[in-house]
């Protein structure tokens, strides 16, 4: 007995509906960005960082650091990756920060647009020289403000920071992995 085209179409639509439902359930169970507890810990540990992040960063990176439009995630799963997502398949060697800064104006295809994030110092160096956007505002927040934002990001991301927070004195010793 052959199935009618209407029966087949109904079955396909039902299967697609179930698949979409499963995807939506998965998305609703796992929010992007920092967890509720990570955000709460970060807000408690660094109120100044929380306020600065909300004012200066969240419009591009999202309230949970999940990343919006073209801005990357800065907290949560997949955030603060050692190398940017588009460089994951690249076979180019790691090169120095000075080489990276020299190459910024004339980006070399296949090379990262930023140096690797391995420590809190790497994150500070990046955000304190390149954020907030637009480029004309980069580096405009002041040293203490950038340290407050970095502490907020790291705590919200779920990393342990030293007592008293991450600072210039200890940032190189705070590993991101």
mmCIF file of C-alpha atoms in Angstrom:
data_model
loop_
_atom_site.group_PDB
_atom_site.id
_atom_site.type_symbol
_atom_site.label_atom_id
_atom_site.label_comp_id
_atom_site.label_asym_id
_atom_site.label_seq_id
_atom_site.Cartn_x
_atom_site.Cartn_y
_atom_site.Cartn_z
ATOM 1 C CA UNK A 1 0.000 0.000 0.000
ATOM 2 C CA UNK A 2 1.481 3.362 -1.068
ATOM 3 C CA UNK A 3 1.318 6.390 1.160
ATOM 4 C CA UNK A 4 -0.352 9.488 -0.191
ATOM 5 C CA UNK A 5 1.719 12.667 -0.730
ATOM 6 C CA UNK A 6 -0.437 14.330 1.942
ATOM 7 C CA UNK A 7 0.454 11.623 4.515
ATOM 8 C CA UNK A 8 4.173 11.922 3.688
ATOM 9 C CA UNK A 9 4.074 15.723 3.928
ATOM 10 C CA UNK A 10 2.277 15.524 7.283
ATOM 11 C CA UNK A 11 4.884 13.101 8.634
ATOM 12 C CA UNK A 12 7.764 15.312 7.452
ATOM 13 C CA UNK A 13 6.198 18.411 9.013
ATOM 14 C CA UNK A 14 5.632 16.553 12.298
ATOM 15 C CA UNK A 15 9.260 15.353 12.340
ATOM 16 C CA UNK A 16 10.574 18.859 11.629
ATOM 17 C CA UNK A 17 8.369 20.253 14.382
ATOM 18 C CA UNK A 18 9.739 17.726 16.868
ATOM 19 C CA UNK A 19 13.334 18.501 15.830
ATOM 20 C CA UNK A 20 12.727 22.241 16.234
ATOM 21 C CA UNK A 21 11.146 21.626 19.631
ATOM 22 C CA UNK A 22 14.217 19.682 20.789
ATOM 23 C CA UNK A 23 16.528 22.472 19.616
ATOM 24 C CA UNK A 24 14.480 25.080 21.465
ATOM 25 C CA UNK A 25 14.483 22.990 24.641
ATOM 26 C CA UNK A 26 18.262 22.609 24.449
ATOM 27 C CA UNK A 27 18.702 26.354 23.950
ATOM 28 C CA UNK A 28 16.429 27.198 26.846
ATOM 29 C CA UNK A 29 18.219 24.797 29.179
ATOM 30 C CA UNK A 30 21.737 26.055 28.430
ATOM 31 C CA UNK A 31 21.856 29.861 28.391
ATOM 32 C CA UNK A 32 24.765 31.397 26.544
ATOM 33 C CA UNK A 33 27.343 33.417 28.428
ATOM 34 C CA UNK A 34 27.975 33.365 32.147
ATOM 35 C CA UNK A 35 25.817 31.314 34.482
ATOM 36 C CA UNK A 36 23.490 33.016 36.950
ATOM 37 C CA UNK A 37 25.815 32.040 39.793
ATOM 38 C CA UNK A 38 28.869 33.309 37.880
ATOM 39 C CA UNK A 39 27.212 36.679 37.280
ATOM 40 C CA UNK A 40 26.135 36.886 40.935
ATOM 41 C CA UNK A 41 29.680 36.103 42.158
ATOM 42 C CA UNK A 42 31.186 38.651 39.762
ATOM 43 C CA UNK A 43 28.713 41.384 40.773
ATOM 44 C CA UNK A 44 29.403 40.764 44.460
ATOM 45 C CA UNK A 45 33.192 40.538 44.092
ATOM 46 C CA UNK A 46 33.599 43.601 41.878
ATOM 47 C CA UNK A 47 30.673 46.023 41.863
ATOM 48 C CA UNK A 48 32.754 48.570 39.938
ATOM 49 C CA UNK A 49 33.581 45.950 37.290
ATOM 50 C CA UNK A 50 29.913 45.021 37.065
ATOM 51 C CA UNK A 51 28.839 48.626 36.541
ATOM 52 C CA UNK A 52 31.601 49.259 33.992
ATOM 53 C CA UNK A 53 30.830 46.068 32.083
ATOM 54 C CA UNK A 54 27.124 46.941 31.965
ATOM 55 C CA UNK A 55 27.861 50.479 30.760
ATOM 56 C CA UNK A 56 30.825 49.918 28.425
ATOM 57 C CA UNK A 57 30.724 46.296 27.242
ATOM 58 C CA UNK A 58 27.275 44.732 27.417
ATOM 59 C CA UNK A 59 25.814 46.546 24.409
ATOM 60 C CA UNK A 60 28.160 44.499 22.174
ATOM 61 C CA UNK A 61 29.040 41.472 24.307
ATOM 62 C CA UNK A 62 25.634 40.974 25.988
ATOM 63 C CA UNK A 63 24.592 41.250 29.652
ATOM 64 C CA UNK A 64 25.872 37.703 30.286
ATOM 65 C CA UNK A 65 28.968 38.146 28.114
ATOM 66 C CA UNK A 66 27.448 35.794 25.526
ATOM 67 C CA UNK A 67 28.502 37.866 22.521
ATOM 68 C CA UNK A 68 26.121 39.743 20.247
ATOM 69 C CA UNK A 69 26.266 40.254 16.486
ATOM 70 C CA UNK A 70 29.974 40.242 15.598
ATOM 71 C CA UNK A 71 31.308 40.687 19.147
ATOM 72 C CA UNK A 72 32.669 37.454 20.633
ATOM 73 C CA UNK A 73 31.547 35.820 23.855
ATOM 74 C CA UNK A 74 33.647 36.976 26.812
ATOM 75 C CA UNK A 75 32.088 34.780 29.507
ATOM 76 C CA UNK A 76 30.760 31.234 29.481
ATOM 77 C CA UNK A 77 31.324 28.254 27.212
ATOM 78 C CA UNK A 78 33.692 29.018 24.367
ATOM 79 C CA UNK A 79 34.621 32.462 25.681
ATOM 80 C CA UNK A 80 38.146 33.811 26.120
ATOM 81 C CA UNK A 81 39.464 31.222 23.699
ATOM 82 C CA UNK A 82 43.224 31.089 23.309
ATOM 83 C CA UNK A 83 42.789 31.893 19.623
ATOM 84 C CA UNK A 84 39.813 33.474 17.842
ATOM 85 C CA UNK A 85 37.244 31.086 16.371
ATOM 86 C CA UNK A 86 38.156 31.856 12.750
ATOM 87 C CA UNK A 87 41.768 30.828 13.390
ATOM 88 C CA UNK A 88 41.009 27.377 14.787
ATOM 89 C CA UNK A 89 42.015 25.630 11.572
ATOM 90 C CA UNK A 90 44.992 27.869 10.914
ATOM 91 C CA UNK A 91 48.397 26.273 10.888
ATOM 92 C CA UNK A 92 50.225 29.563 11.365
ATOM 93 C CA UNK A 93 52.751 29.582 14.196
ATOM 94 C CA UNK A 94 52.349 31.594 17.381
ATOM 95 C CA UNK A 95 54.133 34.898 17.076
ATOM 96 C CA UNK A 96 55.044 37.633 19.504
ATOM 97 C CA UNK A 97 52.817 40.463 20.681
ATOM 98 C CA UNK A 98 55.123 43.009 19.037
ATOM 99 C CA UNK A 99 54.769 41.178 15.708
ATOM 100 C CA UNK A 100 51.004 41.086 16.215
ATOM 101 C CA UNK A 101 50.823 44.811 16.848
ATOM 102 C CA UNK A 102 52.966 45.503 13.767
ATOM 103 C CA UNK A 103 50.660 43.359 11.634
ATOM 104 C CA UNK A 104 47.427 45.003 12.827
ATOM 105 C CA UNK A 105 47.390 47.638 10.095
ATOM 106 C CA UNK A 106 48.156 45.111 7.356
ATOM 107 C CA UNK A 107 46.534 41.881 8.493
ATOM 108 C CA UNK A 108 48.197 38.778 7.076
ATOM 109 C CA UNK A 109 45.620 36.170 5.998
ATOM 110 C CA UNK A 110 45.792 32.985 8.064
ATOM 111 C CA UNK A 111 47.206 34.750 11.117
ATOM 112 C CA UNK A 112 45.259 35.675 14.183
ATOM 113 C CA UNK A 113 44.007 39.235 14.484
ATOM 114 C CA UNK A 114 45.046 39.140 18.125
ATOM 115 C CA UNK A 115 47.631 37.410 20.251
ATOM 116 C CA UNK A 116 46.685 34.353 22.327
ATOM 117 C CA UNK A 117 44.705 34.657 25.565
ATOM 118 C CA UNK A 118 46.590 32.454 28.025
ATOM 119 C CA UNK A 119 46.637 34.573 31.196
ATOM 120 C CA UNK A 120 44.701 37.407 32.786
ATOM 121 C CA UNK A 121 47.543 39.706 31.683
ATOM 122 C CA UNK A 122 46.784 38.846 28.043
ATOM 123 C CA UNK A 123 43.120 39.779 28.518
ATOM 124 C CA UNK A 124 44.061 43.037 30.275
ATOM 125 C CA UNK A 125 46.577 43.946 27.573
ATOM 126 C CA UNK A 126 43.927 43.408 24.916
ATOM 127 C CA UNK A 127 40.983 45.205 26.513
ATOM 128 C CA UNK A 128 43.046 48.104 27.836
ATOM 129 C CA UNK A 129 44.427 48.916 24.385
ATOM 130 C CA UNK A 130 41.523 47.960 22.096
ATOM 131 C CA UNK A 131 38.303 48.509 24.019
ATOM 132 C CA UNK A 132 35.791 50.037 24.115
ATOM 133 C CA UNK A 133 34.947 50.508 20.481
ATOM 134 C CA UNK A 134 34.978 52.540 18.320
ATOM 135 C CA UNK A 135 38.761 52.647 17.989
ATOM 136 C CA UNK A 136 38.751 56.329 18.928
ATOM 137 C CA UNK A 137 37.643 55.297 22.467
ATOM 138 C CA UNK A 138 40.094 52.403 22.867
ATOM 139 C CA UNK A 139 42.170 52.735 26.033
ATOM 140 C CA UNK A 140 40.028 55.583 27.360
ATOM 141 C CA UNK A 141 38.712 54.022 30.580
ATOM 142 C CA UNK A 142 41.783 54.163 32.798
ATOM 143 C CA UNK A 143 43.926 51.468 34.398
ATOM 144 C CA UNK A 144 41.732 50.789 37.454
ATOM 145 C CA UNK A 145 38.593 50.541 35.315
ATOM 146 C CA UNK A 146 40.187 47.996 32.999
ATOM 147 C CA UNK A 147 41.356 45.869 35.950
ATOM 148 C CA UNK A 148 37.822 46.004 37.399
ATOM 149 C CA UNK A 149 36.380 44.819 34.062
ATOM 150 C CA UNK A 150 38.956 42.021 33.758
ATOM 151 C CA UNK A 151 38.156 40.818 37.290
ATOM 152 C CA UNK A 152 34.435 40.898 36.491
ATOM 153 C CA UNK A 153 34.977 38.923 33.269
ATOM 154 C CA UNK A 154 37.166 36.270 34.873
ATOM 155 C CA UNK A 155 34.910 35.738 37.889
ATOM 156 C CA UNK A 156 31.783 35.715 35.714
ATOM 157 C CA UNK A 157 33.503 33.236 33.417
ATOM 158 C CA UNK A 158 33.981 30.933 36.413
ATOM 159 C CA UNK A 159 37.704 31.357 37.034
ATOM 160 C CA UNK A 160 39.230 31.692 40.475
ATOM 161 C CA UNK A 161 41.066 34.954 41.017
ATOM 162 C CA UNK A 162 43.590 35.689 43.771
ATOM 163 C CA UNK A 163 42.413 37.211 47.033
ATOM 164 C CA UNK A 164 42.129 40.932 46.392
ATOM 165 C CA UNK A 165 41.581 40.345 42.668
ATOM 166 C CA UNK A 166 43.730 40.228 39.562
ATOM 167 C CA UNK A 167 46.195 43.092 39.214
ATOM 168 C CA UNK A 168 49.353 44.008 37.333
ATOM 169 C CA UNK A 169 51.331 42.275 40.096
ATOM 170 C CA UNK A 170 49.737 38.833 39.659
ATOM 171 C CA UNK A 171 47.969 38.761 36.266
ATOM 172 C CA UNK A 172 50.688 36.794 34.467
ATOM 173 C CA UNK A 173 50.228 33.990 37.002
ATOM 174 C CA UNK A 174 46.452 33.711 36.527
ATOM 175 C CA UNK A 175 45.939 31.101 33.808
ATOM 176 C CA UNK A 176 42.742 31.047 31.779
ATOM 177 C CA UNK A 177 42.788 27.245 31.404
#
